[in-house]
Coordinates of N, CA and C in Angstrom, one line a residue:
M1 N -1.6 91.9 204.6 CA -2.0 92.9 203.6 C -0.9 94.0 203.6
S2 N -0.7 94.5 202.5 CA 0.3 95.6 202.3 C -0.3 96.9 202.9
V3 N 0.3 97.4 204.0 CA -0.2 98.7 204.5 C 0.1 99.8 203.6
R4 N 1.1 99.7 202.8 CA 1.5 100.7 201.8 C 0.3 100.9 200.8
L5 N -0.1 99.7 200.3 CA -1.2 99.8 199.2 C -2.5 100.1 199.9
G6 N -2.7 99.7 201.2 CA -3.9 100.0 201.8 C -4.1 101.6 202.0
I7 N -3.0 102.2 202.4 CA -3.0 103.6 202.6 C -3.2 104.4 201.2
L8 N -2.6 103.9 200.2 CA -2.7 104.5 198.9 C -4.2 104.3 198.4
A9 N -4.8 103.2 198.6 CA -6.3 103.0 198.3 C -7.2 104.0 199.0
L10 N -6.9 104.2 200.3 CA -7.7 105.2 201.1 C -7.5 106.6 200.6
L11 N -6.2 106.9 200.2 CA -6.0 108.2 199.7 C -6.6 108.4 198.3
A12 N -6.9 107.3 197.6 CA -7.5 107.5 196.3 C -8.9 108.0 196.5
E13 N -9.5 107.9 197.6 CA -10.8 108.4 197.8 C -10.8 109.9 198.3
E14 N -9.9 110.3 199.1 CA -9.8 111.7 199.5 C -8.5 111.9 200.2
D15 N -8.0 113.2 200.3 CA -6.8 113.5 201.0 C -7.1 113.3 202.5
M16 N -6.1 112.7 203.2 CA -6.2 112.5 204.6 C -4.8 112.7 205.4
Y17 N -4.9 113.0 206.7 CA -3.8 112.9 207.5 C -3.5 111.6 208.2
G18 N -2.4 111.4 208.8 CA -2.0 110.0 209.2 C -3.0 109.4 210.2
A19 N -3.4 110.1 211.2 CA -4.3 109.5 212.3 C -5.7 109.1 211.6
R20 N -6.1 109.9 210.7 CA -7.4 109.6 210.0 C -7.2 108.3 209.1
L21 N -6.0 108.2 208.4 CA -5.8 107.0 207.6 C -5.7 105.8 208.5
R22 N -5.1 105.9 209.7 CA -5.1 104.7 210.6 C -6.5 104.4 210.9
A23 N -7.3 105.3 211.3 CA -8.7 105.1 211.8 C -9.6 104.5 210.7
E24 N -9.4 105.0 209.5 CA -10.2 104.5 208.4 C -9.7 103.0 208.1
F25 N -8.4 102.8 208.0 CA -7.9 101.4 207.8 C -8.5 100.4 208.8
E26 N -8.4 100.8 210.0 CA -8.9 99.9 211.1 C -10.4 99.7 211.0
A27 N -11.1 100.8 210.7 CA -12.6 100.7 210.7 C -13.0 99.8 209.5
R28 N -12.4 99.9 208.4 CA -12.8 99.2 207.2 C -12.4 97.7 207.2
T29 N -11.4 97.4 208.1 CA -11.0 96.0 208.3 C -11.5 95.4 209.6
G30 N -12.4 96.2 210.3 CA -13.0 95.6 211.5 C -12.0 95.5 212.6
G31 N -10.9 96.3 212.6 CA -9.9 96.3 213.6 C -9.0 95.0 213.6
T32 N -9.2 94.2 212.6 CA -8.5 92.9 212.6 C -7.0 93.0 212.5
W33 N -6.5 94.0 211.7 CA -5.2 94.3 211.6 C -4.8 95.7 212.1
P34 N -4.7 95.9 213.4 CA -4.5 97.2 213.9 C -3.1 97.8 213.5
L35 N -3.2 99.0 213.2 CA -1.9 99.7 212.7 C -1.3 100.6 213.9
N36 N 0.0 100.6 214.0 CA 0.7 101.5 214.9 C 0.8 102.9 214.2
I37 N 0.5 103.9 214.8 CA 0.5 105.2 214.2 C 1.9 105.5 213.6
G38 N 3.0 105.0 214.3 CA 4.2 105.2 213.7 C 4.5 104.6 212.4
Q39 N 3.9 103.3 212.3 CA 3.9 102.6 211.0 C 3.3 103.4 209.9
V40 N 2.2 104.1 210.2 CA 1.5 104.9 209.2 C 2.4 106.0 208.7
Y41 N 3.0 106.7 209.7 CA 3.8 107.9 209.3 C 5.1 107.4 208.6
T42 N 5.6 106.3 209.0 CA 6.8 105.8 208.3 C 6.5 105.4 206.9
T43 N 5.3 104.8 206.7 CA 4.8 104.4 205.3 C 4.6 105.7 204.6
L44 N 4.0 106.7 205.1 CA 3.7 107.9 204.4 C 5.0 108.7 203.9
T45 N 6.0 108.6 204.8 CA 7.3 109.1 204.4 C 7.9 108.4 203.2
R46 N 7.8 107.1 203.3 CA 8.3 106.3 202.1 C 7.6 106.6 200.8
L47 N 6.2 106.6 201.0 CA 5.4 106.9 199.8 C 5.7 108.2 199.2
E48 N 6.0 109.2 200.1 CA 6.4 110.5 199.6 C 7.7 110.5 198.9
R49 N 8.6 109.8 199.5 CA 10.0 109.6 198.9 C 9.9 109.0 197.5
D50 N 9.0 108.0 197.4 CA 8.9 107.3 196.1 C 8.0 108.0 195.1
G51 N 7.5 109.2 195.5 CA 6.6 110.0 194.6 C 5.2 109.5 194.4
L52 N 4.7 108.7 195.4 CA 3.3 108.2 195.2 C 2.3 109.1 196.0
V53 N 2.8 109.8 197.0 CA 2.0 110.8 197.7 C 2.7 112.1 197.9
E54 N 2.0 113.1 198.1 CA 2.5 114.5 198.4 C 1.8 115.2 199.5
Q55 N 2.3 116.1 200.1 CA 1.6 116.9 201.1 C 0.6 117.8 200.5
A56 N -0.6 117.6 200.8 CA -1.7 118.4 200.2 C -1.8 119.7 200.9
S57 N -1.5 119.8 202.3 CA -1.5 120.9 203.0 C -0.5 120.9 204.1
G58 N 0.0 122.0 204.5 CA 1.0 122.0 205.6 C 0.3 121.7 206.9
P59 N 1.0 121.8 208.0 CA 0.5 121.4 209.3 C -0.7 122.3 209.6
D60 N -1.8 121.8 210.1 CA -3.0 122.6 210.5 C -2.8 123.0 211.9
D61 N -3.7 123.6 212.6 CA -3.6 124.1 214.0 C -3.2 123.0 214.9
E62 N -3.5 121.7 214.6 CA -3.2 120.6 215.4 C -1.9 119.9 215.0
G63 N -1.2 120.5 214.0 CA 0.1 120.0 213.5 C -0.1 118.8 212.5
R64 N -1.3 118.6 212.0 CA -1.5 117.4 211.1 C -1.2 117.9 209.7
I65 N -0.5 117.0 209.0 CA -0.2 117.2 207.6 C -1.2 116.3 206.8
T66 N -1.9 116.9 205.8 CA -2.8 116.1 205.0 C -2.0 115.7 203.8
Y67 N -2.2 114.4 203.3 CA -1.5 113.9 202.2 C -2.5 113.5 201.0
A68 N -2.0 113.6 199.8 CA -2.8 113.3 198.6 C -2.0 112.4 197.7
L69 N -2.7 111.7 196.9 CA -2.1 110.8 195.9 C -1.5 111.7 194.8
T70 N -0.4 111.3 194.3 CA 0.2 111.9 193.0 C -0.4 111.1 191.9
D71 N -0.2 111.5 190.6 CA -0.7 110.7 189.5 C 0.0 109.3 189.5
T72 N 1.2 109.2 189.9 CA 1.9 107.9 189.9 C 1.3 107.1 191.0
G73 N 0.9 107.6 192.1 CA 0.2 106.9 193.2 C -1.1 106.4 192.8
R74 N -1.8 107.2 192.0 CA -3.1 106.8 191.6 C -3.0 105.6 190.6
A75 N -2.1 105.7 189.7 CA -1.8 104.6 188.8 C -1.4 103.3 189.6
E76 N -0.7 103.4 190.6 CA -0.3 102.2 191.4 C -1.5 101.6 192.1
V77 N -2.4 102.4 192.6 CA -3.6 101.9 193.2 C -4.5 101.2 192.1
D78 N -4.7 102.0 191.0 CA -5.6 101.4 190.0 C -5.0 100.0 189.5
G79 N -3.7 99.9 189.4 CA -3.1 98.6 189.0 C -3.3 97.5 190.1
W80 N -3.1 98.0 191.3 CA -3.3 97.0 192.5 C -4.6 96.3 192.5
W81 N -5.7 97.0 192.2 CA -7.0 96.5 192.4 C -7.2 95.2 191.5
F82 N -6.6 95.2 190.3 CA -6.8 94.1 189.4 C -5.7 93.2 189.2
T83 N -4.6 93.4 190.0 CA -3.4 92.5 190.0 C -3.6 91.4 191.0
P84 N -3.7 90.2 190.7 CA -3.8 89.1 191.6 C -2.7 89.1 192.7
V85 N -3.1 88.8 193.9 CA -2.2 88.8 195.1 C -1.2 87.5 194.7
D86 N 0.1 87.8 194.9 CA 1.1 86.8 194.6 C 1.1 85.7 195.8
R87 N 0.7 84.5 195.5 CA 0.8 83.5 196.5 C 2.0 82.5 196.2
S88 N 2.9 82.9 195.3 CA 4.0 82.0 195.0 C 5.1 82.0 196.1
S89 N 5.2 83.1 196.9 CA 6.2 83.1 198.0 C 5.4 82.7 199.2
T90 N 6.0 81.7 199.9 CA 5.3 81.1 201.0 C 5.7 81.9 202.3
P91 N 4.6 82.5 202.9 CA 4.9 83.3 204.1 C 5.2 82.4 205.2
R92 N 5.9 82.8 206.2 CA 6.3 82.0 207.4 C 5.0 81.9 208.2
D93 N 4.7 80.7 208.7 CA 3.5 80.4 209.5 C 4.1 79.8 210.8
E94 N 3.8 80.4 211.9 CA 4.4 79.9 213.2 C 3.9 78.5 213.5
L95 N 2.6 78.2 213.2 CA 2.1 76.9 213.5 C 2.8 75.8 212.6
V96 N 2.9 76.1 211.4 CA 3.6 75.1 210.4 C 5.1 74.9 210.9
I97 N 5.7 75.9 211.2 CA 7.1 75.9 211.7 C 7.1 75.0 213.0
K98 N 6.3 75.3 213.9 CA 6.2 74.6 215.2 C 6.0 73.1 215.0
L99 N 5.1 72.7 214.2 CA 4.8 71.3 213.9 C 5.9 70.6 213.2
A100 N 6.5 71.4 212.2 CA 7.6 70.8 211.4 C 8.9 70.5 212.3
L101 N 9.1 71.4 213.2 CA 10.2 71.3 214.2 C 9.8 70.2 215.3
S102 N 8.6 70.1 215.7 CA 8.2 69.2 216.7 C 8.4 67.8 216.3
V103 N 8.1 67.4 215.0 CA 8.2 66.0 214.6 C 9.6 65.5 214.6
T104 N 10.7 66.5 214.6 CA 12.0 66.0 214.6 C 12.6 66.2 216.1
A105 N 11.9 66.9 216.9 CA 12.5 67.2 218.3 C 12.3 66.0 219.2
V106 N 13.2 65.8 220.0 CA 13.3 64.7 220.9 C 12.4 65.0 222.1
G107 N 11.6 64.2 222.6 CA 10.8 64.3 223.7 C 9.5 65.2 223.6
V108 N 9.2 65.6 222.4 CA 8.0 66.5 222.3 C 6.8 65.5 221.8
D109 N 5.7 65.7 222.5 CA 4.5 64.9 222.2 C 3.7 65.7 221.1
V110 N 4.0 65.3 219.9 CA 3.4 66.1 218.7 C 1.9 66.0 218.7
T111 N 1.3 64.9 219.1 CA -0.1 64.8 219.1 C -0.7 65.7 220.1
R112 N 0.0 65.9 221.2 CA -0.5 67.0 222.2 C -0.4 68.3 221.7
V113 N 0.7 68.6 221.0 CA 0.8 69.9 220.3 C -0.4 70.2 219.4
V114 N -0.7 69.2 218.6 CA -1.8 69.3 217.6 C -3.1 69.5 218.4
Q115 N -3.4 68.7 219.4 CA -4.6 68.8 220.1 C -4.8 70.2 220.7
A116 N -3.7 70.7 221.4 CA -3.7 72.0 222.0 C -4.1 73.1 220.9
Q117 N -3.5 73.0 219.8 CA -3.8 74.0 218.7 C -5.2 73.8 218.2
R118 N -5.7 72.6 218.1 CA -7.1 72.3 217.6 C -8.1 73.0 218.5
T119 N -7.8 72.8 219.8 CA -8.7 73.3 220.8 C -8.7 74.9 220.7
A120 N -7.6 75.5 220.6 CA -7.5 77.0 220.5 C -8.2 77.5 219.2
T121 N -8.0 76.7 218.1 CA -8.5 77.2 216.9 C -10.0 77.0 216.8
L122 N -10.5 75.9 217.4 CA -12.0 75.8 217.5 C -12.6 76.8 218.3
R123 N -11.9 77.2 219.4 CA -12.4 78.3 220.3 C -12.5 79.6 219.4
H124 N -11.4 79.8 218.7 CA -11.3 81.1 217.8 C -12.4 81.1 216.7
L125 N -12.7 79.9 216.2 CA -13.7 79.7 215.2 C -15.1 80.0 215.8
R126 N -15.3 79.5 217.0 CA -16.6 79.8 217.7 C -16.7 81.3 217.9
D127 N -15.7 82.0 218.4 CA -15.8 83.4 218.6 C -16.0 84.2 217.2
L128 N -15.4 83.7 216.2 CA -15.6 84.4 214.9 C -17.0 84.2 214.4
T129 N -17.6 83.0 214.6 CA -18.9 82.7 214.2 C -19.9 83.6 215.0
T130 N -19.6 83.8 216.3 CA -20.5 84.7 217.1 C -20.4 86.1 216.5
L131 N -19.2 86.6 216.2 CA -19.0 87.9 215.7 C -19.8 88.0 214.3
K132 N -19.7 87.0 213.5 CA -20.4 87.0 212.2 C -21.9 87.0 212.4
R133 N -22.4 86.3 213.4 CA -23.9 86.4 213.6 C -24.3 87.8 214.0
S134 N -23.5 88.4 214.8 CA -23.9 89.7 215.3 C -23.7 90.7 214.2
A135 N -22.8 90.5 213.3 CA -22.5 91.5 212.2 C -23.7 91.5 211.2
T136 N -24.2 90.2 211.0 CA -25.3 90.1 210.0 C -26.7 90.4 210.6
T137 N -26.9 90.5 211.9 CA -28.2 90.9 212.5 C -28.3 92.3 212.7
E138 N -27.2 93.1 212.8 CA -27.3 94.5 213.0 C -27.9 95.1 211.7
S139 N -28.5 96.3 211.9 CA -29.1 97.0 210.8 C -27.9 97.7 210.1
G140 N -28.0 97.7 208.7 CA -26.9 98.2 208.0 C -25.6 97.5 208.0
T141 N -25.6 96.2 207.7 CA -24.5 95.3 207.8 C -23.3 95.9 207.0
D142 N -22.1 95.9 207.7 CA -20.9 96.4 207.2 C -20.3 95.3 206.3
L143 N -20.5 95.4 205.0 CA -20.0 94.4 204.0 C -18.6 94.1 204.2
A144 N -17.7 95.1 204.3 CA -16.3 94.9 204.3 C -16.0 94.1 205.6
W145 N -16.6 94.4 206.7 CA -16.3 93.6 208.0 C -16.7 92.2 207.8
L146 N -17.9 92.0 207.1 CA -18.5 90.7 206.9 C -17.5 89.9 206.1
L147 N -16.9 90.5 205.0 CA -16.0 89.7 204.2 C -14.7 89.4 204.9
V148 N -14.2 90.2 205.8 CA -13.1 90.0 206.6 C -13.3 88.8 207.5
L149 N -14.5 88.8 208.2 CA -14.9 87.7 209.1 C -15.1 86.4 208.3
D150 N -15.6 86.5 207.1 CA -15.7 85.2 206.3 C -14.3 84.7 206.0
N151 N -13.4 85.5 205.7 CA -12.0 85.1 205.5 C -11.4 84.4 206.7
L152 N -11.6 85.1 207.8 CA -11.1 84.5 209.1 C -11.7 83.2 209.4
V153 N -13.0 83.1 209.2 CA -13.7 81.8 209.5 C -13.2 80.7 208.5
F154 N -13.1 81.0 207.2 CA -12.7 80.0 206.3 C -11.2 79.5 206.7
S155 N -10.4 80.5 207.1 CA -9.0 80.2 207.4 C -8.9 79.3 208.7
A156 N -9.8 79.6 209.6 CA -9.8 78.7 210.9 C -10.3 77.3 210.5
E157 N -11.3 77.4 209.7 CA -11.9 75.9 209.3 C -10.8 75.1 208.5
A158 N -10.1 75.8 207.7 CA -9.0 75.2 206.9 C -7.9 74.6 207.9
E159 N -7.6 75.5 208.9 CA -6.6 75.1 209.9 C -7.0 73.8 210.7
V160 N -8.3 73.8 211.0 CA -8.8 72.6 211.7 C -8.7 71.4 210.8
R161 N -9.1 71.5 209.6 CA -8.9 70.4 208.6 C -7.5 70.0 208.5
W162 N -6.5 70.9 208.4 CA -5.2 70.6 208.2 C -4.6 69.9 209.5
L163 N -5.1 70.4 210.7 CA -4.7 69.7 211.9 C -5.2 68.3 212.0
D164 N -6.4 68.0 211.5 CA -7.0 66.6 211.4 C -6.1 65.8 210.5
H165 N -5.6 66.4 209.4 CA -4.7 65.7 208.5 C -3.4 65.4 209.1
V166 N -2.8 66.4 209.9 CA -1.6 66.2 210.6 C -1.7 65.0 211.5
E167 N -2.8 65.0 212.3 CA -3.0 63.9 213.3 C -3.1 62.6 212.6
S168 N -3.8 62.4 211.5 CA -3.9 61.2 210.8 C -2.6 60.8 210.1
T169 N -1.8 61.7 209.7 CA -0.5 61.5 209.1 C 0.4 61.0 210.2
L170 N 0.4 61.6 211.4 CA 1.2 61.1 212.5 C 0.9 59.6 212.9
A171 N -0.4 59.4 212.9 CA -0.9 58.0 213.2 C -0.3 57.0 212.2
R172 N -0.4 57.4 210.8 CA 0.0 56.5 209.7 C 1.5 56.3 209.9
Y173 N 2.3 57.2 210.2 CA 3.8 57.0 210.2 C 4.3 56.9 211.7
S174 N 3.4 56.5 212.6 CA 3.9 56.3 214.0 C 4.9 55.2 214.2
T175 N 4.8 54.2 213.3 CA 5.7 53.0 213.4 C 7.1 53.3 212.8
L176 N 7.2 54.4 212.0 CA 8.5 54.7 211.4 C 9.4 55.5 212.4
P177 N 10.7 55.3 212.3 CA 11.5 56.2 213.2 C 11.5 57.6 212.7
R178 N 11.6 58.5 213.7 CA 11.6 60.0 213.4 C 12.9 60.3 212.7
C179 N 12.9 61.1 211.7 CA 14.2 61.6 211.1 C 14.8 62.7 212.1
T180 N 16.1 62.5 212.2 CA 16.8 63.5 213.0 C 17.1 64.7 212.1
P181 N 17.3 65.9 212.7 CA 17.6 67.1 211.9 C 18.7 66.9 210.9
A182 N 19.8 66.1 211.3 CA 21.0 66.0 210.5 C 20.5 65.1 209.2
A183 N 19.6 64.3 209.4 CA 19.2 63.4 208.3 C 18.3 64.1 207.3
V184 N 17.7 65.2 207.8 CA 16.8 66.0 206.9 C 17.5 66.8 206.0
V185 N 18.6 67.5 206.4 CA 19.4 68.5 205.7 C 19.9 67.9 204.4
G186 N 19.5 68.5 203.3 CA 20.0 68.1 202.0 C 19.4 66.9 201.5
H187 N 18.3 66.4 202.2 CA 17.6 65.2 201.8 C 17.0 65.3 200.4
D188 N 16.3 66.4 200.2 CA 15.5 66.5 199.0 C 15.6 68.0 198.5
S189 N 16.4 68.1 197.5 CA 16.6 69.5 197.0 C 15.3 70.2 196.5
D190 N 14.3 69.4 196.1 CA 13.0 70.0 195.6 C 12.3 70.7 196.7
R191 N 12.6 70.3 197.9 CA 11.8 71.0 199.1 C 12.4 72.4 199.3
T192 N 13.6 72.6 198.9 CA 14.2 73.9 199.0 C 13.5 75.0 198.2
Q193 N 12.9 74.5 197.0 CA 12.2 75.4 196.1 C 10.9 75.9 196.8
V194 N 10.3 75.0 197.6 CA 9.0 75.4 198.2 C 9.3 76.3 199.4
R195 N 10.4 76.3 200.0 CA 10.7 77.1 201.2 C 10.9 78.6 200.8
R196 N 11.3 78.8 199.6 CA 11.6 80.3 199.3 C 10.4 81.2 199.3

């Protein structure tokens, strides 16, 4: 998630200082993506430089500066709500990179790598399911936290399905020789398009 846009969205509700922005961001996302306070202030500095926020008040007794959205910042947030998230650029995923490299590495038991990850992902899924159960049984369910948990559960379930697929693909191709890294380079120029 873009911290920049998250901060702008919070400032669209009311003026806030950095530590409060951090606390609000973490509370509304269930602490799933904790923010470093330095990251918040660095982002605020950039937003101010770009004309999206401005200081609403000077330092208070505790040295806190309150920030407010500018009209340009408000337009940015309003546009963000209804602009689909761009999924065309593929983010780096450590697990995918690890498995892609492991199938070409000499002496690596790829099936063992897959099994270790599946065990960890299933454990994570169990923990998320427990969290979700407790989130829905408490009075005054926090809808934002519930949606974040749902996303994490669906992602973990998808990862388990993908790992099952990887394992069946490995079994299907187990009789073929592994490609060496030198053989893969430049093999298919279409794959370069996906990597970007």
